[in-house]
Amino acid sequence: MHELGLVSHVIKTVERICREQSLRQVCSVTLEIGEVSGVIPDYLTDCWYWSCKKTVYLRGAALRFETIPAVTLCENCGCQYPTVTYAKICPSCHSVRTHLLRGNELIIKEIEAE
């Protein structure tokens, strides 16, 4: 379960920001999660609430998610297409010379704090 490691990294980052910005309490954190990142939101949520109990700034903070759609680029014809629908095969020219442009990220988008 890599979600615990991800949560640990996010919490450390948010705590550092809290210290730098002299924030007292985090109300919520919004993460952008790539559609093909392999992150399981339910596991992430469980790890979040378990880990936040042990922090000063994040105790009781809500965790919110936004999905980043996965998009693949065909190197053969330049077509950009939804990865989940077509995988590695370009729907336009049927080439397999493709690569993922976005959709595997995990980004801290927003921190709501006092």
PDB file of C-alpha atoms in Angstrom, residues 39-113:
ATOM      1  CA  VAL A  39      -3.727   5.692  -6.137  1.00  0.00           C
ATOM      2  CA  ILE A  40      -6.819   4.223  -4.493  1.00  0.00           C
ATOM      3  CA  PRO A  41      -8.785   7.131  -2.977  1.00  0.00           C
ATOM      4  CA  ASP A  42     -10.444   5.004  -0.266  1.00  0.00           C
ATOM      5  CA  TYR A  43      -7.045   3.748   0.933  1.00  0.00           C
ATOM      6  CA  LEU A  44      -5.644   7.272   0.786  1.00  0.00           C
ATOM      7  CA  THR A  45      -8.553   8.530   2.884  1.00  0.00           C
ATOM      8  CA  ASP A  46      -8.097   5.804   5.500  1.00  0.00           C
ATOM      9  CA  CYS A  47      -4.377   6.557   5.758  1.00  0.00           C
ATOM     10  CA  TRP A  48      -5.100  10.298   5.899  1.00  0.00           C
ATOM     11  CA  TYR A  49      -7.427  10.170   8.890  1.00  0.00           C
ATOM     12  CA  TRP A  50      -5.194   7.693  10.728  1.00  0.00           C
ATOM     13  CA  SER A  51      -2.085   9.831  10.135  1.00  0.00           C
ATOM     14  CA  CYS A  52      -3.671  13.227  10.815  1.00  0.00           C
ATOM     15  CA  LYS A  53      -4.552  12.185  14.373  1.00  0.00           C
ATOM     16  CA  LYS A  54      -0.825  12.270  15.117  1.00  0.00           C
ATOM     17  CA  THR A  55      -0.207  15.812  13.841  1.00  0.00           C
ATOM     18  CA  VAL A  56      -0.512  19.276  15.310  1.00  0.00           C
ATOM     19  CA  TYR A  57      -1.714  21.206  12.242  1.00  0.00           C
ATOM     20  CA  LEU A  58      -3.881  18.614  10.495  1.00  0.00           C
ATOM     21  CA  ARG A  59      -5.885  17.007  13.283  1.00  0.00           C
ATOM     22  CA  GLY A  60      -9.456  16.759  11.933  1.00  0.00           C
ATOM     23  CA  ALA A  61      -8.568  18.150   8.476  1.00  0.00           C
ATOM     24  CA  ALA A  62     -10.741  16.951   5.607  1.00  0.00           C
ATOM     25  CA  LEU A  63      -9.213  15.406   2.490  1.00  0.00           C
ATOM     26  CA  ARG A  64     -10.731  16.244  -0.891  1.00  0.00           C
ATOM     27  CA  PHE A  65      -9.935  14.873  -4.347  1.00  0.00           C
ATOM     28  CA  GLU A  66     -10.119  16.113  -7.906  1.00  0.00           C
ATOM     29  CA  THR A  67      -9.349  13.789 -10.825  1.00  0.00           C
ATOM     30  CA  ILE A  68      -6.853  14.671 -13.535  1.00  0.00           C
ATOM     31  CA  PRO A  69      -8.004  12.916 -16.725  1.00  0.00           C
ATOM     32  CA  ALA A  70      -5.357  10.721 -18.336  1.00  0.00           C
ATOM     33  CA  VAL A  71      -4.341  11.877 -21.823  1.00  0.00           C
ATOM     34  CA  THR A  72      -1.996  10.075 -24.198  1.00  0.00           C
ATOM     35  CA  LEU A  73      -0.146  11.543 -27.184  1.00  0.00           C
ATOM     36  CA  CYS A  74       0.452   9.590 -30.375  1.00  0.00           C
ATOM     37  CA  GLU A  75       3.991  10.263 -31.625  1.00  0.00           C
ATOM     38  CA  ASN A  76       2.990   9.053 -35.084  1.00  0.00           C
ATOM     39  CA  CYS A  77       0.069  11.371 -35.899  1.00  0.00           C
ATOM     40  CA  GLY A  78       0.033  13.850 -32.995  1.00  0.00           C
ATOM     41  CA  CYS A  79      -3.435  12.844 -31.797  1.00  0.00           C
ATOM     42  CA  GLN A  80      -4.179  13.379 -28.103  1.00  0.00           C
ATOM     43  CA  TYR A  81      -6.748  10.961 -26.749  1.00  0.00           C
ATOM     44  CA  PRO A  82      -8.265   9.682 -23.474  1.00  0.00           C
ATOM     45  CA  THR A  83      -5.938   7.009 -22.121  1.00  0.00           C
ATOM     46  CA  VAL A  84      -8.526   5.035 -20.186  1.00  0.00           C
ATOM     47  CA  THR A  85     -10.696   4.574 -23.267  1.00  0.00           C
ATOM     48  CA  TYR A  86      -8.006   3.603 -25.789  1.00  0.00           C
ATOM     49  CA  ALA A  87      -4.930   2.593 -23.709  1.00  0.00           C
ATOM     50  CA  LYS A  88      -1.694   2.573 -25.753  1.00  0.00           C
ATOM     51  CA  ILE A  89      -3.219   2.231 -29.223  1.00  0.00           C
ATOM     52  CA  CYS A  90      -3.988   5.498 -30.996  1.00  0.00           C
ATOM     53  CA  PRO A  91      -7.661   5.606 -32.049  1.00  0.00           C
ATOM     54  CA  SER A  92      -6.748   7.737 -35.056  1.00  0.00           C
ATOM     55  CA  CYS A  93      -3.857   5.871 -36.745  1.00  0.00           C
ATOM     56  CA  HIS A  94      -3.634   2.704 -34.592  1.00  0.00           C
ATOM     57  CA  SER A  95       0.022   3.307 -33.763  1.00  0.00           C
ATOM     58  CA  VAL A  96       1.528   2.075 -30.507  1.00  0.00           C
ATOM     59  CA  ARG A  97       4.157   4.862 -30.547  1.00  0.00           C
ATOM     60  CA  THR A  98       2.373   6.723 -27.780  1.00  0.00           C
ATOM     61  CA  HIS A  99       3.169   8.164 -24.372  1.00  0.00           C
ATOM     62  CA  LEU A 100       1.232   9.480 -21.410  1.00  0.00           C
ATOM     63  CA  LEU A 101       1.011  13.287 -21.249  1.00  0.00           C
ATOM     64  CA  ARG A 102      -0.862  13.572 -17.958  1.00  0.00           C
ATOM     65  CA  GLY A 103      -2.935  11.526 -15.596  1.00  0.00           C
ATOM     66  CA  ASN A 104      -0.408   9.860 -13.303  1.00  0.00           C
ATOM     67  CA  GLU A 105       0.192  12.833 -10.972  1.00  0.00           C
ATOM     68  CA  LEU A 106      -0.624  13.471  -7.344  1.00  0.00           C
ATOM     69  CA  ILE A 107      -0.553  17.226  -6.660  1.00  0.00           C
ATOM     70  CA  ILE A 108      -1.426  19.269  -3.593  1.00  0.00           C
ATOM     71  CA  LYS A 109      -3.841  21.725  -5.160  1.00  0.00           C
ATOM     72  CA  GLU A 110      -5.173  23.614  -2.160  1.00  0.00           C
ATOM     73  CA  ILE A 111      -4.714  23.951   1.567  1.00  0.00           C
ATOM     74  CA  GLU A 112      -7.526  25.601   3.506  1.00  0.00           C
ATOM     75  CA  ALA A 113      -6.180  26.858   6.829  1.00  0.00           C
TER      76      ALA A 113
END
